[in-house]
CSV table of C-alpha atoms in Angstrom, one decimal:
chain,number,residue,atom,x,y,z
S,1,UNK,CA,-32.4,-62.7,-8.3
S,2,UNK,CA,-34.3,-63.3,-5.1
S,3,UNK,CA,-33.2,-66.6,-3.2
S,4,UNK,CA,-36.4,-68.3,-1.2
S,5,UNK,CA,-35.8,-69.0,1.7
S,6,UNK,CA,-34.9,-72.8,1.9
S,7,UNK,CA,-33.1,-71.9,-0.3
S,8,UNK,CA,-30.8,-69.5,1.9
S,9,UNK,CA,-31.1,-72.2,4.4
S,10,UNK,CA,-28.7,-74.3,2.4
S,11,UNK,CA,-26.6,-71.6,1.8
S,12,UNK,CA,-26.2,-70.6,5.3
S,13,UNK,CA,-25.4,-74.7,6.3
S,14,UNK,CA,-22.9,-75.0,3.3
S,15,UNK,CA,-21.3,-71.8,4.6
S,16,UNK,CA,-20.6,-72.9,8.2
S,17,UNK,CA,-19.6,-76.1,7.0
S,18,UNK,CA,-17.0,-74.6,4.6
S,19,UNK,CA,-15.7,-72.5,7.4
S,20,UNK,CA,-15.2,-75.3,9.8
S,21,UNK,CA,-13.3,-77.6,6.9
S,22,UNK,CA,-11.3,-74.6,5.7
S,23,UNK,CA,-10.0,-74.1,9.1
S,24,UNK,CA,-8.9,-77.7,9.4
S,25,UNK,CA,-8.0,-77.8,5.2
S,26,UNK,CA,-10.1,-81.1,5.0
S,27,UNK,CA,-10.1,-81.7,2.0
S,28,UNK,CA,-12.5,-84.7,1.7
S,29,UNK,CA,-15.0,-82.8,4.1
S,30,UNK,CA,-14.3,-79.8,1.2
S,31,UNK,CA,-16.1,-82.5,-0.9
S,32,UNK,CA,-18.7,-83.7,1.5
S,33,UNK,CA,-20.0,-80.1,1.9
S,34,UNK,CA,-20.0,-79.2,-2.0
S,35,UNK,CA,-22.4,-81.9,-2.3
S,36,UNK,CA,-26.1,-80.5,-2.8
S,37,UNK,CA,-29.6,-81.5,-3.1
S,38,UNK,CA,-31.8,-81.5,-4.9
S,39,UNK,CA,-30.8,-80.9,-8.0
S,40,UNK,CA,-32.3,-77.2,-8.4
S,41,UNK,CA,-29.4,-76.2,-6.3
S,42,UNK,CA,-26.6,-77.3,-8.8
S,43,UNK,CA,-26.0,-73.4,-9.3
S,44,UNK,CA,-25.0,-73.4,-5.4
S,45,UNK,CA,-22.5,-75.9,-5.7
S,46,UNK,CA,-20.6,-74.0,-8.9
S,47,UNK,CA,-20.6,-71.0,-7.0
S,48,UNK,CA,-19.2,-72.6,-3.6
S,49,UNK,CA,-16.9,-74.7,-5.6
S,50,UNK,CA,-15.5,-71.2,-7.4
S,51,UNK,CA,-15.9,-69.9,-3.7
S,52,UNK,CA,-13.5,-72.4,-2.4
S,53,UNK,CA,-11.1,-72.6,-5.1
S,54,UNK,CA,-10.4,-68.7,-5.1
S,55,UNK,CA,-10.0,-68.9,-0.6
S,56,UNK,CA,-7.7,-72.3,-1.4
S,57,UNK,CA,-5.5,-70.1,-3.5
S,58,UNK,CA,-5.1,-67.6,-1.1
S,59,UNK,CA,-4.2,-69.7,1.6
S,60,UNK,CA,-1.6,-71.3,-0.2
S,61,UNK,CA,-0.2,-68.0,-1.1
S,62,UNK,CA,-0.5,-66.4,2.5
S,63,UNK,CA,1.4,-69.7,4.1
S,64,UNK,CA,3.6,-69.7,1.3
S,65,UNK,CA,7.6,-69.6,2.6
S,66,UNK,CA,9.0,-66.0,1.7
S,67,UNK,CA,11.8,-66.3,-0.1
S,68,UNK,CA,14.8,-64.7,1.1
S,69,UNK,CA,16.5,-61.6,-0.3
S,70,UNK,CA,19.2,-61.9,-2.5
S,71,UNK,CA,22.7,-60.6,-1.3
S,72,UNK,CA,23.8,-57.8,-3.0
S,73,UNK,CA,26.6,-57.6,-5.2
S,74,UNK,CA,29.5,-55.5,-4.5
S,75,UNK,CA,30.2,-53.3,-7.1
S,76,UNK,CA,33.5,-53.8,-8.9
S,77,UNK,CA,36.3,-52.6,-7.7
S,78,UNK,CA,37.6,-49.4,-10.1
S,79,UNK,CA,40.5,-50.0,-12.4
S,80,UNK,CA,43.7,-47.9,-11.6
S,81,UNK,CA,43.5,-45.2,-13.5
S,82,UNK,CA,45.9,-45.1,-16.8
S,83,UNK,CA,49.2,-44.3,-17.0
S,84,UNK,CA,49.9,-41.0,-18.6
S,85,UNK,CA,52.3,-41.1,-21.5
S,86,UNK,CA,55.1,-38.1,-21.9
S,87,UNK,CA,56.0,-37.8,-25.5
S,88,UNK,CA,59.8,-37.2,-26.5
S,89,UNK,CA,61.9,-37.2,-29.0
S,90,UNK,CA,64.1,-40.5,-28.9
S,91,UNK,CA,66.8,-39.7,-32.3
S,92,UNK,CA,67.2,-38.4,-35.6
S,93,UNK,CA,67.3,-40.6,-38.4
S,94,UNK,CA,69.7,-40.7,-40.8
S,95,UNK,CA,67.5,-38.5,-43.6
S,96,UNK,CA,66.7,-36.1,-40.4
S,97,UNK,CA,63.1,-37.5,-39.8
S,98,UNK,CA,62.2,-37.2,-36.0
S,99,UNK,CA,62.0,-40.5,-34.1
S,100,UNK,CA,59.3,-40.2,-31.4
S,101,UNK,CA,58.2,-42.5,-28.3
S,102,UNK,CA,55.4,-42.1,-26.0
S,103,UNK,CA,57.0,-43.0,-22.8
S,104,UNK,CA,55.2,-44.7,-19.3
S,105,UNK,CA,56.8,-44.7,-16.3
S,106,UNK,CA,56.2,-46.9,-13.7
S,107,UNK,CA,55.6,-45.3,-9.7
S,108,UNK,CA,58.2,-44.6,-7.1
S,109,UNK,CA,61.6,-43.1,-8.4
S,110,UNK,CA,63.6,-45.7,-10.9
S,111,UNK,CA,66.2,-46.1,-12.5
S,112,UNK,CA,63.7,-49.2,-14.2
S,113,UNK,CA,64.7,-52.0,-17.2
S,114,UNK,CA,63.2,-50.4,-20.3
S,115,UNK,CA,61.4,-52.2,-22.4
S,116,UNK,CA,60.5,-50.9,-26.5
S,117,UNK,CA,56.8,-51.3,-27.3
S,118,UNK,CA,57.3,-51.9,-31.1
S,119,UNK,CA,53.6,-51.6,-33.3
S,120,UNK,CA,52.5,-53.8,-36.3
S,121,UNK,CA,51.1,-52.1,-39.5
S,122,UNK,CA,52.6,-54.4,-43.0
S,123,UNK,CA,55.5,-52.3,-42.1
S,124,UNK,CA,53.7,-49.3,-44.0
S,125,UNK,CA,51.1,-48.2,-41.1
S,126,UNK,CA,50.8,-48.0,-37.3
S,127,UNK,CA,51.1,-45.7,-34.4
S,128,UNK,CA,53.1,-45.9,-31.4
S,129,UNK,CA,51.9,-48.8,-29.0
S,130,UNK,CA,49.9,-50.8,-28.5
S,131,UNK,CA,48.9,-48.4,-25.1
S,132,UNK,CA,47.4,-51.3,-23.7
S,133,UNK,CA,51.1,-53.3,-23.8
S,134,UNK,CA,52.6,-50.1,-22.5
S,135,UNK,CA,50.8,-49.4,-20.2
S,136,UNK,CA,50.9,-53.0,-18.7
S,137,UNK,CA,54.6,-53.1,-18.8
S,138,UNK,CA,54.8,-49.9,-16.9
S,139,UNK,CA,52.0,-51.4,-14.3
S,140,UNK,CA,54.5,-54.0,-13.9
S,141,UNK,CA,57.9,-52.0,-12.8
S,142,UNK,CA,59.1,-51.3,-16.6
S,143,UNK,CA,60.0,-47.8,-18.3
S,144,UNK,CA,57.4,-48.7,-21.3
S,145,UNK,CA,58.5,-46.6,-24.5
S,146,UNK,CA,56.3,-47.0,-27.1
S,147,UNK,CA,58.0,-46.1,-30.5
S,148,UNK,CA,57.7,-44.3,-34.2
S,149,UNK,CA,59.8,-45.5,-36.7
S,150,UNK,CA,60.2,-44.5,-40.5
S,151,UNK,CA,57.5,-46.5,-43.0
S,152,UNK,CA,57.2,-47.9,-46.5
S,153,UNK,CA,55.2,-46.2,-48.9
S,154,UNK,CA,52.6,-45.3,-48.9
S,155,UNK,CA,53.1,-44.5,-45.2
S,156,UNK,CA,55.3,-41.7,-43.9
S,157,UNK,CA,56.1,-40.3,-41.3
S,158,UNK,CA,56.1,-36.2,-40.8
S,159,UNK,CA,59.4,-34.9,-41.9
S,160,UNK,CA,60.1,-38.4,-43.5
S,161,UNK,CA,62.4,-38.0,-46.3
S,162,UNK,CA,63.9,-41.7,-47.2
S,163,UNK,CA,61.3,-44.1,-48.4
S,164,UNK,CA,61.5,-46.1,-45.6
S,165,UNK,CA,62.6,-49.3,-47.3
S,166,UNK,CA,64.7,-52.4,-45.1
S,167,UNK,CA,67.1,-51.6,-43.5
S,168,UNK,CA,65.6,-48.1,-42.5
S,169,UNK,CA,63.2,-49.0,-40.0
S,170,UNK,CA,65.5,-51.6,-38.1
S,171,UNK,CA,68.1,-48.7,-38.3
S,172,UNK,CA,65.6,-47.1,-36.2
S,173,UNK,CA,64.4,-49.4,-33.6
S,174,UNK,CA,68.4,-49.7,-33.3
S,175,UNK,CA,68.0,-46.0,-32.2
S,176,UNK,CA,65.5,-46.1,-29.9
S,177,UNK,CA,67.6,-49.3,-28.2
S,178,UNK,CA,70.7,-47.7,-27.9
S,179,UNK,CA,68.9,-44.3,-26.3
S,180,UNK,CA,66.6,-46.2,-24.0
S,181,UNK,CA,69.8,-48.1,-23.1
S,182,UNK,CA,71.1,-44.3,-22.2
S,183,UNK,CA,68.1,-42.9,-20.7
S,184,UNK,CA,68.7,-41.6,-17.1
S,185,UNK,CA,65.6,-43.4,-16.2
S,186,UNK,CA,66.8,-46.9,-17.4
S,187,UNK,CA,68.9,-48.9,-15.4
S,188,UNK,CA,70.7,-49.9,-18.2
S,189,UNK,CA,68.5,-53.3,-19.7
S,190,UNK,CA,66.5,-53.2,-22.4
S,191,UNK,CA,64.1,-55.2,-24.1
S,192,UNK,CA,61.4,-55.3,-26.5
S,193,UNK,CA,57.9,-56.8,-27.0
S,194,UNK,CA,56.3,-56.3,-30.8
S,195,UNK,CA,53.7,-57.3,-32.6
S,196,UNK,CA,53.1,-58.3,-36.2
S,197,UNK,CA,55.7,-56.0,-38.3
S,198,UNK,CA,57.3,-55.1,-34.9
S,199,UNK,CA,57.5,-58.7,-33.6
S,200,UNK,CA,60.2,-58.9,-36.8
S,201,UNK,CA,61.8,-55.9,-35.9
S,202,UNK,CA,62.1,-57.4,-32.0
S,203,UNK,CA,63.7,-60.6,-33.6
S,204,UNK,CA,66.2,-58.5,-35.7
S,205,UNK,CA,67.2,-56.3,-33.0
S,206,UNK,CA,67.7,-59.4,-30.5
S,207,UNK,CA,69.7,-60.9,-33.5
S,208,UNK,CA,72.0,-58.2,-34.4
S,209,UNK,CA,74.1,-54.8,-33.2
S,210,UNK,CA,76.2,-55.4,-30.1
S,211,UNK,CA,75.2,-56.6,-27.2
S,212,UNK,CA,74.8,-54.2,-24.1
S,213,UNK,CA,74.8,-51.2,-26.9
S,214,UNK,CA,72.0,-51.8,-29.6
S,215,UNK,CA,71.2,-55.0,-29.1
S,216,UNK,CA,68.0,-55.6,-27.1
S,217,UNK,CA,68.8,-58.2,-24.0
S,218,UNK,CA,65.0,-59.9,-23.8
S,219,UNK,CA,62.2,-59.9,-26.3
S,220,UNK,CA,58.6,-60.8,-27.1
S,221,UNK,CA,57.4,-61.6,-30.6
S,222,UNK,CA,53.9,-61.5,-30.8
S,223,UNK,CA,52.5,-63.6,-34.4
S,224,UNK,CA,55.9,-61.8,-36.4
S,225,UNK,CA,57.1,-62.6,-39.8
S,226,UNK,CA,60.7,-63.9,-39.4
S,227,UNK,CA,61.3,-65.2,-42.8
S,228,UNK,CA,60.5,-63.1,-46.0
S,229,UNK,CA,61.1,-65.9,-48.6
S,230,UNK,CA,58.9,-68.6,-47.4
S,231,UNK,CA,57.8,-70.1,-50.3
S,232,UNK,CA,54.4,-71.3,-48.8
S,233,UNK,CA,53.8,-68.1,-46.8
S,234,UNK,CA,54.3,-66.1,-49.9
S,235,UNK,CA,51.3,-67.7,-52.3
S,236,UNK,CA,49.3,-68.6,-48.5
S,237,UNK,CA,45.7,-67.6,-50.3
S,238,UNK,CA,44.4,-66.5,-46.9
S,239,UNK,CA,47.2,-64.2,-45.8
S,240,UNK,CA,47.2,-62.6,-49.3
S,241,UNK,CA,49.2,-59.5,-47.7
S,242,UNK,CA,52.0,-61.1,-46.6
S,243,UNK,CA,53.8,-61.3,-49.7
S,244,UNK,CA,52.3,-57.7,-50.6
S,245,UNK,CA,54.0,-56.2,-47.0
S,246,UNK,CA,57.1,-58.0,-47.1
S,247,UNK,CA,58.2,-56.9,-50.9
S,248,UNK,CA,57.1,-53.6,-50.4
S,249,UNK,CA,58.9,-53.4,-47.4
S,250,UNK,CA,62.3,-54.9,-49.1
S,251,UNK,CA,61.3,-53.0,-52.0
S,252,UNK,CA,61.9,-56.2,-54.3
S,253,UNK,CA,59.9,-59.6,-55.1
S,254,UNK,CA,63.3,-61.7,-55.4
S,255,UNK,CA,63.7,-64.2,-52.8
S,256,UNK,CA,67.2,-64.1,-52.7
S,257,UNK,CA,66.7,-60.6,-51.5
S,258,UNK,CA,63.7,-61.1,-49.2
S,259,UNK,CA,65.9,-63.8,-46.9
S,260,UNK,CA,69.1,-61.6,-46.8
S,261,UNK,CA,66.5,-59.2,-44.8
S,262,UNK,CA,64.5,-61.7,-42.5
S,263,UNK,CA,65.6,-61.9,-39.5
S,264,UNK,CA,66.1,-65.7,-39.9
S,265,UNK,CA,69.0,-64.9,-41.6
S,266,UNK,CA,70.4,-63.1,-38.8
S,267,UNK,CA,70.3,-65.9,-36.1
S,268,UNK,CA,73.3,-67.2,-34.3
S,269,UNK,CA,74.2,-68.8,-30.6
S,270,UNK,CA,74.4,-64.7,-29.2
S,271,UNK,CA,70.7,-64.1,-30.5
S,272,UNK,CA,69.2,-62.5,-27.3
S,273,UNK,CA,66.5,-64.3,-25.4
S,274,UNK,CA,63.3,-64.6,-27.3
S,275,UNK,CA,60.1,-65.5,-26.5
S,276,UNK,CA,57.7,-66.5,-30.0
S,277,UNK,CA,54.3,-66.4,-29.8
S,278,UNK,CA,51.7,-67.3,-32.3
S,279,UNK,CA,48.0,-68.2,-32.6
S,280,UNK,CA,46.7,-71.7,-34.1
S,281,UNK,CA,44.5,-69.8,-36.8
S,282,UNK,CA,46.4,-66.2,-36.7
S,283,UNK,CA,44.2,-64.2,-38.9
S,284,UNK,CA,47.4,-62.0,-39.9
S,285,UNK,CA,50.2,-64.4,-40.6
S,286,UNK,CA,50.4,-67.3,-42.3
S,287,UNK,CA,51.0,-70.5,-40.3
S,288,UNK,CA,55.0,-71.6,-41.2
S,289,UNK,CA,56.6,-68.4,-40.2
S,290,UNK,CA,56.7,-69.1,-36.4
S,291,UNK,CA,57.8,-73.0,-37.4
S,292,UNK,CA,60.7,-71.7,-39.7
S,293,UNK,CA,62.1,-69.4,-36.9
S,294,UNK,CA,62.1,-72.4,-34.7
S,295,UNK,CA,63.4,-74.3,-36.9
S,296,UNK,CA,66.4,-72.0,-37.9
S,297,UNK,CA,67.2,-71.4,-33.9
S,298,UNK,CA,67.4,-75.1,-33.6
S,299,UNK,CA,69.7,-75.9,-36.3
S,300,UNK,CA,71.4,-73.1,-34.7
S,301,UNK,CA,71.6,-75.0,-31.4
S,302,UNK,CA,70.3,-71.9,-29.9
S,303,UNK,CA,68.5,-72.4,-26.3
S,304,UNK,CA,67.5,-69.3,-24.6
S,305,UNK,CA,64.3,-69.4,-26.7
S,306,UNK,CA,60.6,-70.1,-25.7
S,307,UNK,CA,57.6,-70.9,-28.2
S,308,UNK,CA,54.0,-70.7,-27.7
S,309,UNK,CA,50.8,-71.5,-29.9
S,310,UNK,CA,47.6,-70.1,-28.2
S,311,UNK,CA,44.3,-71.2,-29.3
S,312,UNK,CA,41.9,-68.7,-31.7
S,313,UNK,CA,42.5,-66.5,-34.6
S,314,UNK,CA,44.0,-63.2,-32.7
S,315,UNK,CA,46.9,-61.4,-34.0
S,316,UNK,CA,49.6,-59.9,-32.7
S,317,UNK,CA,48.7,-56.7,-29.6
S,318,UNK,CA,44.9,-59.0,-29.4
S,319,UNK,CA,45.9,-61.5,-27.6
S,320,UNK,CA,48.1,-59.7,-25.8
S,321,UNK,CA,45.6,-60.4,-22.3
S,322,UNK,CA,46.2,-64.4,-22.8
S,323,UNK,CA,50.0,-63.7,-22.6
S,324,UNK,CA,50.7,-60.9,-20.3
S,325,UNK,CA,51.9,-62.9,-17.3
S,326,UNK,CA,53.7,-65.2,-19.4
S,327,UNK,CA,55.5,-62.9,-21.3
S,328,UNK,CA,56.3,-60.2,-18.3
S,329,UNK,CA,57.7,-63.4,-16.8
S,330,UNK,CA,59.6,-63.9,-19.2
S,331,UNK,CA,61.1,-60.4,-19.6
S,332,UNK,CA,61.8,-60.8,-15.9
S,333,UNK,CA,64.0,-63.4,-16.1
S,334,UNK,CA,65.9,-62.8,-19.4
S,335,UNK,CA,66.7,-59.3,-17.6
S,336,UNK,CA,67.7,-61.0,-14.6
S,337,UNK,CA,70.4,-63.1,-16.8
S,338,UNK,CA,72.5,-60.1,-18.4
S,339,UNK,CA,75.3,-58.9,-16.5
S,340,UNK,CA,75.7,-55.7,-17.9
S,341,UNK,CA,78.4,-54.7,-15.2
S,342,UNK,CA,80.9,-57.0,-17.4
S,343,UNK,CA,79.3,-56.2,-20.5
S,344,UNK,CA,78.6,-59.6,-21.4
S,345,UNK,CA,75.9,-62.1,-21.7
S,346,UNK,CA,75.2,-64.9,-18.6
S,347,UNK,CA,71.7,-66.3,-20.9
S,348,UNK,CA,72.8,-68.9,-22.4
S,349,UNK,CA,74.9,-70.2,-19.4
S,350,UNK,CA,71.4,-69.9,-17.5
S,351,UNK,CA,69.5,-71.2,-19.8
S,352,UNK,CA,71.5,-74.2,-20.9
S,353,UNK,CA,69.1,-77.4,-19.7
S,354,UNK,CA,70.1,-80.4,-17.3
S,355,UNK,CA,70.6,-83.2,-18.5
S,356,UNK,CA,67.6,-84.9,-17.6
S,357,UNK,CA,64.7,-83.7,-19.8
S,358,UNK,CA,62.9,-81.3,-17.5
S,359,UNK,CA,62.8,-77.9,-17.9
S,360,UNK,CA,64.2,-75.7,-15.5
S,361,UNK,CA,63.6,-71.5,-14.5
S,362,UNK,CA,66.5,-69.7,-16.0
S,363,UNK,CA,67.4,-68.5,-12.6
S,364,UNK,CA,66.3,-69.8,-9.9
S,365,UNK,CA,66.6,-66.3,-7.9
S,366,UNK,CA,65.1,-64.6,-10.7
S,367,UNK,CA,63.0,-61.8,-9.6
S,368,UNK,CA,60.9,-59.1,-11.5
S,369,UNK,CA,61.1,-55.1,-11.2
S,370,UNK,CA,58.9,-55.1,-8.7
S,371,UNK,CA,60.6,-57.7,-7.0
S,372,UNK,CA,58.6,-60.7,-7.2
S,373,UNK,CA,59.6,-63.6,-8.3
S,374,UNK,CA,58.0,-64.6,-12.0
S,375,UNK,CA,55.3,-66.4,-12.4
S,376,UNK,CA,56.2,-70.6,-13.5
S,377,UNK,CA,53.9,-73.5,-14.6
S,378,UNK,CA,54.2,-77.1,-16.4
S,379,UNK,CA,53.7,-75.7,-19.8
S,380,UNK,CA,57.2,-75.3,-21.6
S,381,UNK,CA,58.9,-76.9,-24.6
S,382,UNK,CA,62.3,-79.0,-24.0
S,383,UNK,CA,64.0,-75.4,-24.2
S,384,UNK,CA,63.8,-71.9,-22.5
S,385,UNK,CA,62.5,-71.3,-19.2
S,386,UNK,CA,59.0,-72.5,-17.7
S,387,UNK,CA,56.1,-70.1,-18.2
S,388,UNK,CA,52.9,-69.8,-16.4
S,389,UNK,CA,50.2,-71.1,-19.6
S,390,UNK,CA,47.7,-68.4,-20.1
């Protein structure tokens, strides 16, 4: 289109006076200059108006504050890497099947407090570990063994003869005490930390045998079964396997018979120090066991004892992140209480509360393998020693 030229002549006076106003960002003189006459020209004002809207924008963006460039992150620091395992042969059992352990050792030169990591499985299953736990404990200053031992049917082990029916797999985490206890690389303590099946195994052991030879001298129960015959546990409709795992592993549904092999029949004032752990909605174990073996140790007048309900559904080795510092603590200072020079037992002498109702460290001096002391917080019950609450 060809613009007369009046017609230019407005344009060229809207121009100059929408340079001058832009300079100043006048908005009201913005306005002043978009107004046009006659009426012919309303097609000048649209464009100017576009014109000025599109050069507004750009201002605002040039004068716009830069925003400033984000810090970066530093990446994560690497995680040590794993602990290699060595793999030995820890006994015979009695029916000749070999007894394995994957075995972590800690740095620097020992001798170290061993401590059994006893696996879970309905008594019929599992593998040596949990790796995780092991691994962990050896982290922390302890000779971590991580132990085999004989299953019920259908399980088996290789070169498994017996059917590995109570009391042969207690027979052989009594093995793997009494050589750990003899292992050049022990110091001469041992313990135990299990989970599910093995957390019942870890009670038995810290409930029978002899003390300083095949008893264990600490030990964690992670979500265990500790009594065979509870009546409610045994029809529980949402831990259906419980009563399947524990009769097959007795080899008999009479509950005469299942309680003569829990390890709540087992408990007296020598029981070694135990630390019971249990979550609020355990998916694998129903809800009264960790209640009855409280309630037997009490009636027992045991004290060296510490319980602990965690929120969640985890079971057993899974929640074994939420608890690590508590129950490493723990170990710590139920090691710390043995006097294994006089072959006898200081716990329950360090253990034993004031009379006032607070609860009070086991030992005072107590100090882990590495030397440090444990790890205390508010969060105890009227018994045991104070743990740090995960």
């Amino acid at each position: 289109m060809i613009i007369s030229t009046p017609n230019l002549a407005v344009c060229r006076r809207r121009r100059r006076c929408m340079r001058s106003v832009l300079d100043r960002e006048d908005s009201p003189a913005i306005g002043r200059c978009l107004t046009v006459k006659p009426a012919k020209y309303k097609w000048i004002k649209v464009l100017l108006a576009g014109c000025v809207a599109v050069t507004l924008t750009a201002t605002a963006t040039a004068t716009e504050t830069p925003r400033p460039t984000p810090t970066p992150r530093p990446a994560p620091t690497p995680l040590p890497h794993p602990i290699p395992s060595i793999t030995e042969v820890y006994a015979i059992a009695d029916d000749g099947t070999p007894l394995h352990w994957n075995a972590f050792l800690p740095s620097g030169t020992g001798p170290w407090p061993a401590v059994l990591v006893i696996h879970g499985g309905g008594f019929r299953a599992g593998d040596p570990g949990s790796t995780e736990v092991a691994q962990a404990l050896a982290a922390a200053g302890y000779l971590a063994l991580a132990i085999e031992y004989r299953l019920a049917p259908p399980g088996l082990l290789a070169g498994q003869v017996s059917a590995g029916y109570y009391p042969d797999q207690t027979d052989d985490v009594k093995l793997a005490v009494r050589a750990a206890r003899a292992d050049s690389r022990c110091n001469g303590k041992v313990g135990a930390v299990g989970g599910s099946a093995g957390a019942s195994h870890t009670a038995y052991v810290a409930a029978t045998g002899t003390a300083g030879d095949d008893r264990i001298d600490v030990g964690v129960c992670l979500s265990g079964p500790y009594n065979y015959a509870d009546p409610a546990s045994l029809i529980d409709p949402l831990h259906p396997n419980f009563k399947e795992d524990v009769t097959n592993y007795v080899n008999s549904s009479d509950p005469a018979v299942l309680l003569a092999a829990s390890p709540i029949s087992f408990v007296t004032r020598s029981i070694a120090p135990l630390f019971l752990v249990a979550s609020v909605d355990d998916s694998g174990m129903p809800p009264q066991q960790l209640p009855d073996m409280v309630a037997k140790l009490n009636a027992t007048g045991v004290i060296n004892y510490q319980q602990l309900t965690i929120a969640g559904s985890l079971h057993a080795f899974k929640y074994w992140g939420t608890v690590e510092e508590s129950a490493k603590a723990f170990l710590a200072v139920g090691f710390a209480a043995v006097d294994l020079v006089h072959g006898t037992s200081q716990t329950e002498a360090a253990l034993k509360p004031e009379a006032s109702s607070t609860t009070k460290p086991m030992s005072s001096g107590s100090q882990s393998p590495e030397g440090k002391s444990p790890r205390q917080g508010s969060r105890a019950s009227s018994w045991g020693i104070m743990i740090r609450p995960p």
